[in-house]
Amino acid sequence: MRVTSTEVQNNFGKYLALASASEEIIITKNSKDIARLVPCSSADRVGEECCIYEDEDGPRMTYEEFTKLTEESDKRYELIDGELFLLASPSYAHQRVIAEISGYFHIWFKDKKCRPLTSPFDVTLIKGDNNKNVVQPDILVICDTEKIDEKGKYWGIPTLVVEVLSPSSRKHDMLRKLNLYALTGVKEFWLADTSKKAVYLYNFENKVIEDFITFTNNQTVRSNVFEGLEIPLEDIFKI
């Protein structure tokens, strides 16, 4: 990404954050490249690499800034409570689990009102007083398809969300996203753990966890929201 020196001066926090997420920032002046903003090496970093803003008193990214960034970049980001997160490339195991679950979902939801979708697909969720968050769930099921606008943007609330855990996103999915989904009206949340070959199922009601079930070994995951939707774990985690 190339930006002018004036733009960097006026929005230094924003571009510092982008550099921390490994976005190359080349600073220009009078149409000439004059400097490059680069991140420290991994040995110099503290905390999760996916997280850009760790200091709650530091700079926060607005929804408008996020929208502009994603329009100008080919990288994938999420925005949660003003914090920007760079999404890493998924592993083979991660993609295999998504493929197995989405395959079941495609068959089960065929000819039904609700529709399963897979990432990348932006979902904008609003917390509290117009706190806009944008995430890309691995898999989601939407039943309010009328809330997709003429540009194909979705402005509703998924009924069911599935996230597949990976080492780099574990804290992000199990804490930040779980909290976000609970507070914004998602009914059911599945966390598929590839390392433990387990699925953790959460049901939310009135912004709190109403039910929590762990499925392991040879058990079958059964949805509480969609009666009859079930998947054997051996099929989810097969190589």
CSV table of C-alpha atoms in Angstrom, one decimal, residues 22-230:
chain,number,residue,atom,x,y,z
A,22,SER,CA,2.4,-7.1,8.0
A,23,GLU,CA,0.8,-4.8,5.5
A,24,GLU,CA,3.6,-3.1,3.6
A,25,ILE,CA,3.3,0.7,3.9
A,26,ILE,CA,5.3,2.7,1.4
A,27,ILE,CA,5.3,6.5,2.2
A,28,THR,CA,5.5,8.9,-0.7
A,29,LYS,CA,6.1,12.6,-1.2
A,30,ASN,CA,5.7,14.5,-4.4
A,31,SER,CA,4.9,11.1,-6.1
A,32,LYS,CA,8.2,9.6,-5.0
A,33,ASP,CA,8.8,6.8,-2.6
A,34,ILE,CA,10.6,8.2,0.5
A,35,ALA,CA,10.2,5.6,3.3
A,36,ARG,CA,8.8,2.3,4.3
A,37,LEU,CA,6.9,1.4,7.5
A,38,VAL,CA,7.7,-2.1,8.5
A,39,PRO,CA,6.9,-4.3,11.5
A,40,CYS,CA,9.5,-5.5,14.1
A,41,SER,CA,10.6,-9.1,13.8
A,42,SER,CA,8.6,-11.8,15.6
A,43,ALA,CA,11.2,-11.9,18.4
A,44,ASP,CA,10.4,-8.3,19.2
A,45,ARG,CA,6.6,-8.8,19.4
A,46,VAL,CA,4.5,-9.4,22.4
A,47,GLY,CA,1.1,-11.2,22.4
A,48,GLU,CA,-0.8,-12.7,19.5
A,49,GLU,CA,0.5,-11.9,16.0
A,50,CYS,CA,-3.1,-11.6,14.7
A,51,CYS,CA,-4.0,-8.8,17.0
A,52,ILE,CA,-3.0,-5.2,16.0
A,53,TYR,CA,-4.5,-3.1,18.8
A,54,GLU,CA,-3.7,-4.5,22.3
A,55,ASP,CA,-3.8,-1.2,24.3
A,56,GLU,CA,-7.4,-0.2,25.0
A,57,ASP,CA,-6.2,3.4,25.4
A,58,GLY,CA,-4.4,3.3,22.0
A,59,PRO,CA,-5.7,4.1,18.6
A,60,ARG,CA,-9.0,2.4,17.5
A,61,MET,CA,-10.1,1.8,13.9
A,62,THR,CA,-13.5,3.1,12.9
A,63,TYR,CA,-15.9,1.1,10.7
A,64,GLU,CA,-15.4,3.7,7.9
A,65,GLU,CA,-11.6,3.3,8.1
A,66,PHE,CA,-12.0,-0.5,8.0
A,67,THR,CA,-14.2,-0.3,5.0
A,68,LYS,CA,-11.7,1.8,3.1
A,69,LEU,CA,-8.8,-0.5,4.1
A,70,THR,CA,-10.5,-3.6,2.9
A,71,GLU,CA,-11.4,-1.9,-0.4
A,72,GLU,CA,-7.8,-1.1,-1.0
A,73,SER,CA,-6.2,-4.3,0.2
A,74,ASP,CA,-6.3,-7.9,-1.0
A,75,LYS,CA,-5.7,-9.3,2.5
A,76,ARG,CA,-8.5,-10.5,4.8
A,77,TYR,CA,-9.2,-8.6,8.0
A,78,GLU,CA,-11.7,-8.6,10.8
A,79,LEU,CA,-12.8,-5.7,13.0
A,80,ILE,CA,-13.9,-6.3,16.6
A,81,ASP,CA,-14.4,-3.5,19.1
A,82,GLY,CA,-12.2,-1.2,17.1
A,83,GLU,CA,-9.3,-3.7,16.9
A,84,LEU,CA,-8.1,-4.9,13.5
A,85,PHE,CA,-7.1,-8.5,13.0
A,86,LEU,CA,-5.3,-9.9,10.0
A,87,LEU,CA,-6.5,-13.4,9.1
A,88,ALA,CA,-3.8,-15.9,8.4
A,89,SER,CA,-3.9,-18.4,5.6
A,90,PRO,CA,-5.7,-21.6,6.8
A,91,SER,CA,-4.0,-25.0,7.1
A,92,TYR,CA,-5.0,-28.2,5.3
A,93,ALA,CA,-6.6,-29.6,8.4
A,94,HIS,CA,-8.6,-26.4,8.9
A,95,GLN,CA,-9.9,-26.5,5.3
A,96,ARG,CA,-10.7,-30.2,5.4
A,97,VAL,CA,-13.0,-29.6,8.5
A,98,ILE,CA,-14.7,-26.7,6.8
A,99,ALA,CA,-15.3,-28.8,3.7
A,100,GLU,CA,-16.8,-31.7,5.7
A,101,ILE,CA,-19.1,-29.6,7.8
A,102,SER,CA,-20.2,-27.4,4.9
A,103,GLY,CA,-20.9,-30.5,2.8
A,104,TYR,CA,-23.3,-31.8,5.5
A,105,PHE,CA,-24.9,-28.4,5.8
A,106,HIS,CA,-25.4,-28.0,2.0
A,107,ILE,CA,-27.3,-31.3,1.9
A,108,TRP,CA,-29.3,-30.7,5.1
A,109,PHE,CA,-30.4,-27.2,4.3
A,110,LYS,CA,-31.3,-27.9,0.6
A,111,ASP,CA,-34.7,-26.6,-0.2
A,112,LYS,CA,-35.0,-25.0,3.3
A,113,LYS,CA,-35.4,-21.3,4.0
A,114,CYS,CA,-32.0,-21.0,5.8
A,115,ARG,CA,-28.8,-20.9,3.8
A,116,PRO,CA,-25.3,-22.1,4.7
A,117,LEU,CA,-22.4,-20.0,3.5
A,118,THR,CA,-18.6,-20.3,3.9
A,119,SER,CA,-15.8,-17.8,4.3
A,120,PRO,CA,-14.8,-15.3,2.9
A,121,PHE,CA,-18.1,-13.5,3.5
A,122,ASP,CA,-18.3,-10.4,5.6
A,123,VAL,CA,-20.8,-10.3,8.4
A,124,THR,CA,-21.4,-6.9,10.1
A,125,LEU,CA,-22.6,-7.3,13.7
A,126,ILE,CA,-23.6,-4.3,15.9
A,127,LYS,CA,-23.0,-4.3,19.6
A,128,GLY,CA,-24.5,-1.7,21.9
A,129,ASP,CA,-24.6,1.9,20.6
A,130,ASN,CA,-23.7,1.4,16.9
A,131,ASN,CA,-20.4,-0.5,17.6
A,132,LYS,CA,-20.0,-2.0,14.2
A,133,ASN,CA,-17.9,-5.2,14.0
A,134,VAL,CA,-17.0,-7.1,10.9
A,135,VAL,CA,-16.1,-10.8,10.9
A,136,GLN,CA,-15.7,-13.6,8.4
A,137,PRO,CA,-17.0,-16.8,10.1
A,138,ASP,CA,-15.6,-20.1,8.6
A,139,ILE,CA,-19.3,-21.3,8.1
A,140,LEU,CA,-22.5,-19.5,8.9
A,141,VAL,CA,-26.2,-20.2,8.5
A,142,ILE,CA,-28.5,-17.3,7.7
A,143,CYS,CA,-32.3,-17.4,7.9
A,144,ASP,CA,-32.9,-13.7,7.2
A,145,THR,CA,-31.9,-13.7,3.5
A,146,GLU,CA,-34.1,-10.7,3.0
A,147,LYS,CA,-31.4,-8.7,4.7
A,148,ILE,CA,-29.0,-9.1,1.8
A,149,ASP,CA,-28.9,-5.9,-0.1
A,150,GLU,CA,-28.7,-5.2,-3.8
A,151,LYS,CA,-24.9,-5.3,-3.7
A,152,GLY,CA,-24.8,-8.7,-2.1
A,153,LYS,CA,-23.9,-7.4,1.4
A,154,TYR,CA,-25.5,-9.1,4.4
A,155,TRP,CA,-26.8,-6.9,7.2
A,156,GLY,CA,-28.6,-9.5,9.4
A,157,ILE,CA,-27.6,-11.9,12.2
A,158,PRO,CA,-26.6,-15.5,11.5
A,159,THR,CA,-28.6,-18.1,13.3
A,160,LEU,CA,-25.6,-20.5,13.5
A,161,VAL,CA,-21.9,-19.9,13.2
A,162,VAL,CA,-19.0,-22.3,13.0
A,163,GLU,CA,-15.4,-21.5,13.6
A,164,VAL,CA,-12.5,-24.0,13.1
A,165,LEU,CA,-9.8,-23.5,15.7
A,166,SER,CA,-6.1,-23.1,14.7
A,167,PRO,CA,-3.1,-22.3,16.9
A,168,SER,CA,-2.9,-18.7,15.7
A,169,SER,CA,-6.6,-18.0,16.2
A,170,ARG,CA,-7.4,-19.9,19.3
A,171,LYS,CA,-7.8,-17.0,21.7
A,172,HIS,CA,-9.4,-14.9,19.0
A,173,ASP,CA,-12.2,-17.5,18.3
A,174,MET,CA,-12.7,-18.8,21.9
A,175,LEU,CA,-12.8,-15.4,23.6
A,176,ARG,CA,-13.4,-12.4,21.3
A,177,LYS,CA,-15.6,-14.0,18.8
A,178,LEU,CA,-17.6,-16.1,21.3
A,179,ASN,CA,-18.3,-12.9,23.2
A,180,LEU,CA,-19.2,-11.0,20.0
A,181,TYR,CA,-21.6,-13.7,18.9
A,182,ALA,CA,-23.3,-14.0,22.3
A,183,LEU,CA,-23.9,-10.2,22.5
A,184,THR,CA,-25.2,-9.7,19.0
A,185,GLY,CA,-27.9,-12.3,18.7
A,186,VAL,CA,-26.4,-15.4,17.2
A,187,LYS,CA,-28.3,-18.4,18.5
A,188,GLU,CA,-25.7,-21.2,18.2
A,189,PHE,CA,-21.9,-21.3,17.9
A,190,TRP,CA,-19.8,-24.4,17.1
A,191,LEU,CA,-16.1,-24.4,17.7
A,192,ALA,CA,-14.3,-27.3,15.9
A,193,ASP,CA,-11.0,-28.1,17.5
A,194,THR,CA,-8.8,-29.9,15.0
A,195,SER,CA,-6.0,-30.8,17.6
A,196,LYS,CA,-8.4,-32.4,20.1
A,197,LYS,CA,-10.9,-33.6,17.5
A,198,ALA,CA,-13.7,-32.1,19.5
A,199,VAL,CA,-16.6,-29.7,18.8
A,200,TYR,CA,-17.7,-27.3,21.5
A,201,LEU,CA,-21.4,-26.2,21.0
A,202,TYR,CA,-22.7,-23.0,22.6
A,203,ASN,CA,-26.3,-21.8,22.7
A,204,PHE,CA,-27.0,-18.2,23.5
A,205,GLU,CA,-30.1,-16.6,24.9
A,206,ASN,CA,-30.5,-13.0,26.1
A,207,LYS,CA,-26.8,-12.4,25.5
A,208,VAL,CA,-25.6,-15.1,27.8
A,209,ILE,CA,-24.6,-18.8,27.3
A,210,GLU,CA,-27.8,-20.8,27.8
A,211,ASP,CA,-26.2,-24.2,27.1
A,212,PHE,CA,-22.7,-25.7,26.4
A,213,ILE,CA,-21.9,-29.2,25.2
A,214,THR,CA,-18.6,-30.8,24.3
A,215,PHE,CA,-18.6,-33.6,21.7
A,216,THR,CA,-15.6,-35.9,21.6
A,217,ASN,CA,-14.5,-39.4,20.5
A,218,ASN,CA,-17.2,-41.2,18.4
A,219,GLN,CA,-20.1,-38.9,19.4
A,220,THR,CA,-22.3,-37.1,17.0
A,221,VAL,CA,-22.7,-33.3,17.0
A,222,ARG,CA,-26.4,-32.4,17.3
A,223,SER,CA,-27.7,-28.9,16.8
A,224,ASN,CA,-30.2,-27.5,19.4
A,225,VAL,CA,-31.5,-24.8,17.1
A,226,PHE,CA,-32.0,-26.9,14.0
A,227,GLU,CA,-33.7,-30.2,15.0
A,228,GLY,CA,-32.3,-33.1,13.0
A,229,LEU,CA,-29.1,-31.4,12.0
A,230,GLU,CA,-26.3,-33.8,13.1
